[in-house]
Amino acid sequence: QQQVKQSPQSLIVQKGGIPIINCAYENTAFDYFPWYQQFPGKGPALLIAIRPDVSEKKEGRFTISFNKSAKQFSLHIMDSQPGDSATYFCAFGGTSYGKLTFGQGTILTVHP
Amino acid sequence: DGGITQSPKYLFRKEGQNVTLSCEQNLNHDAMYWYRQDPGQGLRLIYYSQIVNDFQKGDIAEGYSVSREKKESFPLTVTSAQKNPTAFYLCASMRGQSSGANVLTFGAGSRLTVL
């Protein structure tokens, strides 16, 4: 079973803070690293994704940083808002893998 | 609107009973997936199917069964052999690995409680 380790399990920040969520993976054959966002009672939805040929990708207030040599990638949320309160999952996959394996999830709470 | 419909949203079952969760998609996606979500354990893959009439076991297939008779439908049966079936079940679909895109689209989930 492929492993991905996500941390922290939960995170509380004030509005405007920059929460950072980290993931470490084992298998270097994977070439697709997405982050999913899930609100209570809903299914997860794709937030942002990166491939290992770049070290950073930004979409709005969300940034993925990718460290291929360390086999780690992280999600940064700039100027966090209460509406960002959700559970965030990292995942990994590949064009020849056919499925995604998910991390354990991080529950983010942004206080007003 | 295209999407994935899961039903029922909530389901209660007595121990020893089988239950089937429905998943229908109108996205014309080739691949479909079932994940189980438990607090602190993330999403764990139960079964997946990349084409009609074919499916593969995921990481936690024991006590579950699936079928893929139509491209649009991928029902999951939770059998009495599943020792701890109370969980949130998520169905998802993907356009197809040959497209080079691995984006999963999820349904809203079905919460199963065993009494």
mmCIF file of C-alpha atoms in Angstrom:
data_model
loop_
_atom_site.group_PDB
_atom_site.id
_atom_site.type_symbol
_atom_site.label_atom_id
_atom_site.label_comp_id
_atom_site.label_asym_id
_atom_site.label_seq_id
_atom_site.Cartn_x
_atom_site.Cartn_y
_atom_site.Cartn_z
ATOM 1 C CA GLN A 1 0.000 0.000 0.000
ATOM 2 C CA GLN A 2 1.422 3.337 -1.050
ATOM 3 C CA GLN A 3 1.987 5.759 1.795
ATOM 4 C CA VAL A 4 1.534 9.452 2.145
ATOM 5 C CA LYS A 5 1.922 11.198 5.475
ATOM 6 C CA GLN A 6 0.021 14.434 5.998
ATOM 7 C CA SER A 7 0.494 16.875 8.868
ATOM 8 C CA PRO A 8 -0.748 18.471 10.990
ATOM 9 C CA GLN A 9 -3.982 16.619 11.755
ATOM 10 C CA SER A 10 -5.667 19.899 12.725
ATOM 11 C CA LEU A 11 -4.753 23.560 12.514
ATOM 12 C CA ILE A 12 -6.263 26.729 13.949
ATOM 13 C CA VAL A 13 -5.299 30.189 12.685
ATOM 14 C CA GLN A 14 -6.620 33.713 12.891
ATOM 15 C CA LYS A 15 -8.053 35.479 9.884
ATOM 16 C CA GLY A 16 -5.213 36.727 7.688
ATOM 17 C CA GLY A 17 -2.801 34.039 8.884
ATOM 18 C CA ILE A 18 -0.922 31.672 6.570
ATOM 19 C CA PRO A 19 -1.683 28.047 7.393
ATOM 20 C CA ILE A 20 0.745 25.509 5.976
ATOM 21 C CA ILE A 21 -0.104 21.837 5.476
ATOM 22 C CA ASN A 22 2.572 19.310 4.618
ATOM 23 C CA CYS A 23 2.651 15.943 2.875
ATOM 24 C CA ALA A 24 5.445 13.420 2.423
ATOM 25 C CA TYR A 25 5.331 10.548 -0.030
ATOM 26 C CA GLU A 26 7.459 7.496 -0.763
ATOM 27 C CA ASN A 27 7.139 6.488 -4.392
ATOM 28 C CA THR A 28 9.010 8.717 -6.828
ATOM 29 C CA ALA A 29 7.160 7.242 -9.816
ATOM 30 C CA PHE A 30 4.149 9.473 -9.201
ATOM 31 C CA ASP A 31 3.833 12.612 -11.271
ATOM 32 C CA TYR A 32 0.641 14.281 -10.103
ATOM 33 C CA PHE A 33 0.144 15.888 -6.684
ATOM 34 C CA PRO A 34 -3.246 17.516 -6.038
ATOM 35 C CA TRP A 35 -4.856 19.082 -3.014
ATOM 36 C CA TYR A 36 -8.564 18.614 -2.341
ATOM 37 C CA GLN A 37 -10.831 20.752 -0.145
ATOM 38 C CA GLN A 38 -13.850 19.312 1.644
ATOM 39 C CA PHE A 39 -16.607 21.173 3.479
ATOM 40 C CA PRO A 40 -18.713 19.337 6.100
ATOM 41 C CA GLY A 41 -21.267 16.956 4.600
ATOM 42 C CA LYS A 42 -19.892 17.411 1.067
ATOM 43 C CA GLY A 43 -17.570 15.516 -1.202
ATOM 44 C CA PRO A 44 -14.006 16.771 -1.712
ATOM 45 C CA ALA A 45 -13.271 19.070 -4.640
ATOM 46 C CA LEU A 46 -9.995 19.726 -6.429
ATOM 47 C CA LEU A 47 -8.317 22.885 -5.147
ATOM 48 C CA ILE A 48 -4.954 22.991 -6.870
ATOM 49 C CA ALA A 49 -2.497 20.469 -8.332
ATOM 50 C CA ILE A 50 1.166 20.342 -9.317
ATOM 51 C CA ARG A 51 3.435 18.127 -11.392
ATOM 52 C CA PRO A 52 7.058 17.515 -10.323
ATOM 53 C CA ASP A 53 8.633 19.495 -13.163
ATOM 54 C CA VAL A 54 7.907 22.728 -11.275
ATOM 55 C CA SER A 55 8.714 23.695 -7.685
ATOM 56 C CA GLU A 56 5.810 26.034 -7.034
ATOM 57 C CA LYS A 57 2.336 26.769 -8.344
ATOM 58 C CA LYS A 58 -0.019 29.584 -7.316
ATOM 59 C CA GLU A 59 -3.744 29.878 -7.864
ATOM 60 C CA GLY A 60 -5.223 32.890 -6.132
ATOM 61 C CA ARG A 61 -4.454 32.661 -2.413
ATOM 62 C CA PHE A 62 -3.402 29.011 -2.640
ATOM 63 C CA THR A 63 0.180 27.914 -3.326
ATOM 64 C CA ILE A 64 1.728 24.466 -3.654
ATOM 65 C CA SER A 65 5.426 24.126 -2.942
ATOM 66 C CA PHE A 66 7.068 20.954 -4.202
ATOM 67 C CA ASN A 67 10.409 19.548 -3.075
ATOM 68 C CA LYS A 68 11.177 16.584 -5.305
ATOM 69 C CA SER A 69 14.449 15.600 -3.626
ATOM 70 C CA ALA A 70 12.825 15.536 -0.185
ATOM 71 C CA LYS A 71 9.658 13.884 -1.553
ATOM 72 C CA GLN A 72 7.508 16.505 0.128
ATOM 73 C CA PHE A 73 4.889 18.994 -0.974
ATOM 74 C CA SER A 74 2.948 21.576 0.949
ATOM 75 C CA LEU A 75 -0.094 23.807 0.684
ATOM 76 C CA HIS A 76 0.059 27.450 1.778
ATOM 77 C CA ILE A 77 -3.075 29.581 2.138
ATOM 78 C CA MET A 78 -2.324 33.284 2.007
ATOM 79 C CA ASP A 79 -4.550 35.786 3.843
ATOM 80 C CA SER A 80 -6.746 32.970 5.179
ATOM 81 C CA GLN A 81 -10.453 33.646 5.622
ATOM 82 C CA PRO A 82 -13.140 31.974 7.795
ATOM 83 C CA GLY A 83 -14.621 30.555 4.579
ATOM 84 C CA ASP A 84 -11.408 28.561 4.126
ATOM 85 C CA SER A 85 -12.338 26.479 7.177
ATOM 86 C CA ALA A 86 -12.537 22.960 5.796
ATOM 87 C CA THR A 87 -10.692 19.662 5.640
ATOM 88 C CA TYR A 88 -7.777 19.547 3.234
ATOM 89 C CA PHE A 89 -6.387 16.376 1.677
ATOM 90 C CA CYS A 90 -3.179 15.910 -0.235
ATOM 91 C CA ALA A 91 -3.038 13.110 -2.767
ATOM 92 C CA PHE A 92 -0.750 11.587 -5.340
ATOM 93 C CA GLY A 93 -1.202 9.734 -8.578
ATOM 94 C CA GLY A 94 0.091 9.501 -12.089
ATOM 95 C CA THR A 95 -0.864 9.206 -15.696
ATOM 96 C CA SER A 96 -0.118 5.482 -15.604
ATOM 97 C CA TYR A 97 -1.421 4.915 -12.094
ATOM 98 C CA GLY A 98 -5.135 5.310 -12.749
ATOM 99 C CA LYS A 99 -6.118 6.231 -9.220
ATOM 100 C CA LEU A 100 -5.370 8.696 -6.428
ATOM 101 C CA THR A 101 -4.095 7.876 -2.962
ATOM 102 C CA PHE A 102 -5.019 10.387 -0.275
ATOM 103 C CA GLY A 103 -3.400 11.643 2.898
ATOM 104 C CA GLN A 104 -5.070 11.526 6.294
ATOM 105 C CA GLY A 105 -6.550 15.010 6.062
ATOM 106 C CA THR A 106 -6.058 18.284 7.948
ATOM 107 C CA ILE A 107 -8.956 20.065 9.611
ATOM 108 C CA LEU A 108 -8.369 23.809 9.218
ATOM 109 C CA THR A 109 -10.240 26.348 11.328
ATOM 110 C CA VAL A 110 -9.846 30.049 10.562
ATOM 111 C CA HIS A 111 -11.146 32.292 13.340
ATOM 112 C CA PRO A 112 -12.619 35.716 12.415
ATOM 113 C CA ASP B 1 -25.513 20.126 -14.955
ATOM 114 C CA GLY B 2 -23.085 17.246 -15.112
ATOM 115 C CA GLY B 3 -22.131 15.531 -11.923
ATOM 116 C CA ILE B 4 -22.258 12.507 -9.660
ATOM 117 C CA THR B 5 -25.395 11.519 -7.779
ATOM 118 C CA GLN B 6 -25.118 9.327 -4.706
ATOM 119 C CA SER B 7 -28.110 7.868 -2.917
ATOM 120 C CA PRO B 8 -29.261 7.575 -0.276
ATOM 121 C CA LYS B 9 -27.595 10.441 1.586
ATOM 122 C CA TYR B 10 -28.238 8.761 4.945
ATOM 123 C CA LEU B 11 -28.792 5.070 5.562
ATOM 124 C CA PHE B 12 -29.305 3.029 8.688
ATOM 125 C CA ARG B 13 -28.779 -0.693 8.732
ATOM 126 C CA LYS B 14 -29.034 -3.453 11.265
ATOM 127 C CA GLU B 15 -26.078 -5.732 11.830
ATOM 128 C CA GLY B 16 -26.086 -8.708 9.470
ATOM 129 C CA GLN B 17 -27.834 -6.904 6.625
ATOM 130 C CA ASN B 18 -26.379 -6.119 3.229
ATOM 131 C CA VAL B 19 -26.920 -2.630 1.856
ATOM 132 C CA THR B 20 -26.312 -1.177 -1.609
ATOM 133 C CA LEU B 21 -25.208 2.408 -2.198
ATOM 134 C CA SER B 22 -26.025 3.928 -5.553
ATOM 135 C CA CYS B 23 -23.656 6.043 -7.670
ATOM 136 C CA GLU B 24 -24.630 7.519 -11.042
ATOM 137 C CA GLN B 25 -22.601 9.938 -13.195
ATOM 138 C CA ASN B 26 -23.516 11.877 -16.327
ATOM 139 C CA LEU B 27 -20.016 13.182 -17.011
ATOM 140 C CA ASN B 28 -19.224 10.482 -19.579
ATOM 141 C CA HIS B 29 -16.195 9.557 -17.476
ATOM 142 C CA ASP B 30 -14.549 6.198 -18.041
ATOM 143 C CA ALA B 31 -13.312 5.482 -14.524
ATOM 144 C CA MET B 32 -15.275 5.324 -11.304
ATOM 145 C CA TYR B 33 -14.172 4.898 -7.686
ATOM 146 C CA TRP B 34 -15.475 4.195 -4.198
ATOM 147 C CA TYR B 35 -13.696 5.671 -1.189
ATOM 148 C CA ARG B 36 -14.452 5.310 2.490
ATOM 149 C CA GLN B 37 -13.869 8.247 4.858
ATOM 150 C CA ASP B 38 -13.292 7.846 8.589
ATOM 151 C CA PRO B 39 -12.106 10.583 10.964
ATOM 152 C CA GLY B 40 -8.312 10.828 11.030
ATOM 153 C CA GLN B 41 -7.837 8.217 8.304
ATOM 154 C CA GLY B 42 -8.434 10.237 5.189
ATOM 155 C CA LEU B 43 -9.967 8.656 2.139
ATOM 156 C CA ARG B 44 -9.277 4.975 1.595
ATOM 157 C CA LEU B 45 -9.937 3.296 -1.740
ATOM 158 C CA ILE B 46 -12.402 0.397 -1.698
ATOM 159 C CA TYR B 47 -12.864 -0.512 -5.383
ATOM 160 C CA TYR B 48 -12.347 1.154 -8.726
ATOM 161 C CA SER B 49 -13.337 0.507 -12.311
ATOM 162 C CA GLN B 50 -11.617 1.896 -15.382
ATOM 163 C CA ILE B 51 -13.957 0.371 -17.974
ATOM 164 C CA VAL B 52 -17.357 -1.278 -18.091
ATOM 165 C CA ASN B 53 -17.497 -4.886 -16.879
ATOM 166 C CA ASP B 54 -14.106 -4.610 -15.180
ATOM 167 C CA PHE B 55 -13.092 -3.503 -11.695
ATOM 168 C CA GLN B 56 -10.166 -3.823 -9.282
ATOM 169 C CA LYS B 57 -9.844 -4.057 -5.534
ATOM 170 C CA GLY B 58 -8.520 -1.068 -3.697
ATOM 171 C CA ASP B 59 -6.782 -1.003 -0.335
ATOM 172 C CA ILE B 60 -9.783 -2.038 1.803
ATOM 173 C CA ALA B 61 -12.010 -4.227 -0.419
ATOM 174 C CA GLU B 62 -12.823 -6.907 2.157
ATOM 175 C CA GLY B 63 -16.549 -6.989 2.967
ATOM 176 C CA TYR B 64 -17.527 -4.948 -0.095
ATOM 177 C CA SER B 65 -18.640 -5.809 -3.633
ATOM 178 C CA VAL B 66 -19.255 -3.760 -6.784
ATOM 179 C CA SER B 67 -20.514 -4.103 -10.335
ATOM 180 C CA ARG B 68 -19.999 -1.994 -13.464
ATOM 181 C CA GLU B 69 -22.618 -3.055 -15.992
ATOM 182 C CA LYS B 70 -23.076 0.456 -17.384
ATOM 183 C CA LYS B 71 -20.634 3.311 -17.869
ATOM 184 C CA GLU B 72 -22.858 5.629 -15.841
ATOM 185 C CA SER B 73 -23.373 3.415 -12.800
ATOM 186 C CA PHE B 74 -21.098 1.906 -10.143
ATOM 187 C CA PRO B 75 -23.097 0.592 -7.153
ATOM 188 C CA LEU B 76 -21.359 -0.503 -3.956
ATOM 189 C CA THR B 77 -22.725 -3.278 -1.739
ATOM 190 C CA VAL B 78 -21.659 -3.292 1.893
ATOM 191 C CA THR B 79 -22.029 -6.886 2.984
ATOM 192 C CA SER B 80 -22.539 -8.352 6.416
ATOM 193 C CA ALA B 81 -18.907 -9.494 6.245
ATOM 194 C CA GLN B 82 -17.691 -5.895 6.635
ATOM 195 C CA LYS B 83 -16.796 -5.721 10.315
ATOM 196 C CA ASN B 84 -16.997 -1.969 10.794
ATOM 197 C CA PRO B 85 -19.260 -0.547 8.093
ATOM 198 C CA THR B 86 -20.309 2.705 9.784
ATOM 199 C CA ALA B 87 -18.629 5.419 7.688
ATOM 200 C CA PHE B 88 -19.029 8.128 5.064
ATOM 201 C CA TYR B 89 -18.841 6.632 1.570
ATOM 202 C CA LEU B 90 -17.746 8.713 -1.388
ATOM 203 C CA CYS B 91 -18.136 7.857 -5.063
ATOM 204 C CA ALA B 92 -15.957 9.570 -7.640
ATOM 205 C CA SER B 93 -15.235 9.506 -11.337
ATOM 206 C CA MET B 94 -12.297 10.402 -13.545
ATOM 207 C CA ARG B 95 -12.253 11.140 -17.250
ATOM 208 C CA GLY B 96 -9.693 8.443 -17.938
ATOM 209 C CA GLN B 97 -5.989 7.907 -17.391
ATOM 210 C CA SER B 98 -5.250 8.036 -21.101
ATOM 211 C CA SER B 99 -6.344 11.668 -21.141
ATOM 212 C CA GLY B 100 -3.416 12.569 -18.902
ATOM 213 C CA ALA B 101 -5.703 14.199 -16.379
ATOM 214 C CA ASN B 102 -6.184 12.650 -12.967
ATOM 215 C CA VAL B 103 -8.915 14.959 -11.685
ATOM 216 C CA LEU B 104 -11.424 13.159 -9.507
ATOM 217 C CA THR B 105 -14.973 14.485 -9.334
ATOM 218 C CA PHE B 106 -16.746 13.413 -6.161
ATOM 219 C CA GLY B 107 -20.379 12.935 -5.260
ATOM 220 C CA ALA B 108 -21.856 14.375 -2.054
ATOM 221 C CA GLY B 109 -21.453 11.081 -0.199
ATOM 222 C CA SER B 110 -23.617 8.551 1.621
ATOM 223 C CA ARG B 111 -23.431 8.204 5.383
ATOM 224 C CA LEU B 112 -24.056 4.644 6.547
ATOM 225 C CA THR B 113 -24.771 3.899 10.181
ATOM 226 C CA VAL B 114 -25.041 0.358 11.492
ATOM 227 C CA LEU B 115 -27.301 0.073 14.506
#
